[in-house]
Coordinates of C-alpha atoms in Angstrom, one line a residue:
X9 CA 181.1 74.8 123.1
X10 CA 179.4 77.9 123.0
X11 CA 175.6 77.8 123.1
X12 CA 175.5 74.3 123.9
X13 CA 176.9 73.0 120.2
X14 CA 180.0 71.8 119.4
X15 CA 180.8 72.4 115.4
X16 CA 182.8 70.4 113.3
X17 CA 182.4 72.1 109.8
X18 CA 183.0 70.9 106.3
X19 CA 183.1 73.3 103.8
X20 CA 182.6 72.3 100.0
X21 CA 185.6 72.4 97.7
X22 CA 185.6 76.1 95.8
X23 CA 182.8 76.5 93.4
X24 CA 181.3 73.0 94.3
X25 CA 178.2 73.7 96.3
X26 CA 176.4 72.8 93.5
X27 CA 177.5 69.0 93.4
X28 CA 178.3 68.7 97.1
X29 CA 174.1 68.8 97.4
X30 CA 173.2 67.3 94.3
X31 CA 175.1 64.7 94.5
X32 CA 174.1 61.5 97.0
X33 CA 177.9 60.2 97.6
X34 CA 179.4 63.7 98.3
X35 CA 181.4 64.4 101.6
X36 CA 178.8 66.8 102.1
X37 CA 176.1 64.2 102.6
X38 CA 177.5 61.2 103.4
X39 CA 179.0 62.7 106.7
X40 CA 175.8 62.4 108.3
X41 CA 175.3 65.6 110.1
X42 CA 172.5 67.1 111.4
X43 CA 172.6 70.2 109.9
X44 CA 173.8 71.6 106.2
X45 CA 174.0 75.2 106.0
X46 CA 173.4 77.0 102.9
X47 CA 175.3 79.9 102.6
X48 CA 174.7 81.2 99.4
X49 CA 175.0 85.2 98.3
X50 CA 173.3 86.5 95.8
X51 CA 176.1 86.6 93.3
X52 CA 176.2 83.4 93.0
X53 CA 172.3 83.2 91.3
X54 CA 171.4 84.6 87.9
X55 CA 170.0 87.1 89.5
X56 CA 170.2 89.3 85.7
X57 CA 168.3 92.7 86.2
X58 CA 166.1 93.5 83.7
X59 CA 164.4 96.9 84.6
X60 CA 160.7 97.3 84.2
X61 CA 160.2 93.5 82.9
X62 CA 158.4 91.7 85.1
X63 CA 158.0 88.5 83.6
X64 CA 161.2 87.9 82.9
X65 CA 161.8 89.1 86.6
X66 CA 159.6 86.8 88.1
X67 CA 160.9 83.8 86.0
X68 CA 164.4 84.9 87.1
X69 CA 163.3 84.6 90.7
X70 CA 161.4 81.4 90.4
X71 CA 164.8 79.7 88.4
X72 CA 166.5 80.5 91.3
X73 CA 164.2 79.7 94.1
X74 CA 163.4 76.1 92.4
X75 CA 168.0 75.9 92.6
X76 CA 167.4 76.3 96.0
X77 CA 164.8 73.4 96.5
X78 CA 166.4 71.4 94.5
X79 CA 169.9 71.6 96.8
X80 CA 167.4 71.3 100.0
X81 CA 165.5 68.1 98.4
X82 CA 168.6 66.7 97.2
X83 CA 171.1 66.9 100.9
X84 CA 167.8 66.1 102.8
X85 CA 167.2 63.1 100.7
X86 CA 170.7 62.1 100.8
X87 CA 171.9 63.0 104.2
X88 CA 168.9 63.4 106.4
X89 CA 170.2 66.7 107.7
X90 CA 167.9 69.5 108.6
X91 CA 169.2 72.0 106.1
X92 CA 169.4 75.6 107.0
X93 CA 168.8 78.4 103.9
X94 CA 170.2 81.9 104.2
X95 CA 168.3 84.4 102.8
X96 CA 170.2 86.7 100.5
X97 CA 171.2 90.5 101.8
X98 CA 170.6 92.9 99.6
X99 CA 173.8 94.7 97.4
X100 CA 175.8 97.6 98.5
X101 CA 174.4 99.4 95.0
X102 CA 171.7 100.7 93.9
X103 CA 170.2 101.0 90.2
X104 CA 168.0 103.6 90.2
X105 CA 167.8 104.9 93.7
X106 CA 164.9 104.3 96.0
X107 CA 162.9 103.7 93.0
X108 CA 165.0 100.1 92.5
X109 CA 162.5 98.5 95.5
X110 CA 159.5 99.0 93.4
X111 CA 160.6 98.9 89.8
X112 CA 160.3 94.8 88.9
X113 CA 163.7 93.3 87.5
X114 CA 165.8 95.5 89.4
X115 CA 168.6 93.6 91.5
X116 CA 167.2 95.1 95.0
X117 CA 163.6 93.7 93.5
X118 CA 164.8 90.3 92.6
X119 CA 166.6 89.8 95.6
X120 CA 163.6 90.8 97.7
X121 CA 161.1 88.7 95.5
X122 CA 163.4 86.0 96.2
X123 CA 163.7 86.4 99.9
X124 CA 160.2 86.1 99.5
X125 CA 159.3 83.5 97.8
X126 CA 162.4 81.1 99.4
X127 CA 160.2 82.0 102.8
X128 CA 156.9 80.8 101.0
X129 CA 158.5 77.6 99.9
X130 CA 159.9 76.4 102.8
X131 CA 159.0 73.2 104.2
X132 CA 159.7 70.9 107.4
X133 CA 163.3 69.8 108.2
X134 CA 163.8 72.9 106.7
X135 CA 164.8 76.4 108.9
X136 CA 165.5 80.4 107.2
X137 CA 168.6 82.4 109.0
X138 CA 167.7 85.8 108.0
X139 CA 170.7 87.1 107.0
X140 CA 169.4 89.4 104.9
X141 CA 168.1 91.0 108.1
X142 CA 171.6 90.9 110.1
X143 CA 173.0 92.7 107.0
X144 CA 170.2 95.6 106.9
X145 CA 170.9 95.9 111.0
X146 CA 174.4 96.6 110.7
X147 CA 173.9 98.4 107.7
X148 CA 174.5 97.0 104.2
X149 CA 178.2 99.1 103.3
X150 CA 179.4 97.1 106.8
X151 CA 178.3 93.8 105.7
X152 CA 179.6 94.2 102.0
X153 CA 183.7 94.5 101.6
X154 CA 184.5 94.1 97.8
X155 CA 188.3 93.4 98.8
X156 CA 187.1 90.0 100.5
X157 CA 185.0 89.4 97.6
X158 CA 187.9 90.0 95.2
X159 CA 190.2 87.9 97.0
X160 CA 188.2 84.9 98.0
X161 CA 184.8 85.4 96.7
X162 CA 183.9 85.9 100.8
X163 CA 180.2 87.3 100.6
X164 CA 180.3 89.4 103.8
X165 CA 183.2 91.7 105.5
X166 CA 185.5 89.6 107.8
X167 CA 184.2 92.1 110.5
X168 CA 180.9 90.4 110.9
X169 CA 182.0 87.0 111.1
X170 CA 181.7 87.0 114.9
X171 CA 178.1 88.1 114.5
X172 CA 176.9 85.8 111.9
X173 CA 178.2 83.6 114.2
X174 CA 176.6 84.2 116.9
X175 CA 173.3 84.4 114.8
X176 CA 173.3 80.9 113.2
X177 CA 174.2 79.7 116.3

């Protein structure tokens, strides 16, 4: 085992993250392990741009960082596990150029705010992999391939499986 772990993953059912950590008698948290990784992207948030509205942008990024607590409050109730959150790498597109980091409600914003905020509200038995960083070092059109999203809703490029890898590790 590399790094001193040995790894026996379970990975939720298709579109069932949700349940697997909400609900106490899933596979996910009755297995007893010590650690639940959260490997969400950010399509799979309500991550809705709304240009130049930043109430509505800051609600949107709250909704979605109180999901997240409630998955980690839910598996580390359940389970015990110390739950690792991803933070989410920014997308491959832009909006409205460079001006899309500081215009609020813009999807580069929200995903920033969020990356943010998840950080602020973390708490013990609780540890961030910073994948959003990994995905700016090798460059964001590297980590994103559309084809694997297409196919298998896969929210980074087969190439840089190795090097997640290594990272959560």
């Amino acid at each position: 085992p590399r790094h001193g772990l040995w790894i026996n993953a379970h990975v939720a059912p298709f579109g069932t993250f949700a349940t697997e950590a909400l609900d106490a008698l899933s596979e996910t948290n009755t297995r007893r392990d010590e650690f639940v990784l959260l490997a969400l992207d950010y399509k799979g948030f309500n991550l809705t741009s709304c240009p130049g509205d930043l109430t509505q942008a800051n609600s949107i990024v709250a909704s979605c960082v109180s999901q997240v607590q409630q998955f980690v409050a839910a598996i580390r109730e359940a389970s015990g596990a110390t739950v690792i959150v991803q933070t989410l790498p920014l997308a491959a597109t832009s909006e409205f150029g460079s001006f899309d980091a500081q215009l609020p409600g813009t999807l580069r914003w929200l995903i920033q705010q969020f990356n943010v905020k998840l950080c602020e509200s973390i708490s013990s038995g609780v540890l961030v992999f910073d994948v959003a960083g990994l995905a700016q070092m090798i460059g964001l059109s590297e980590w994103h391939d559309p084809v694997q999203w297409n196919l298998g809703k896969f929210s980074f490029s087969q190439r840089v499986v190795p090097l997640y890898a290594e990272w959560l590790c």
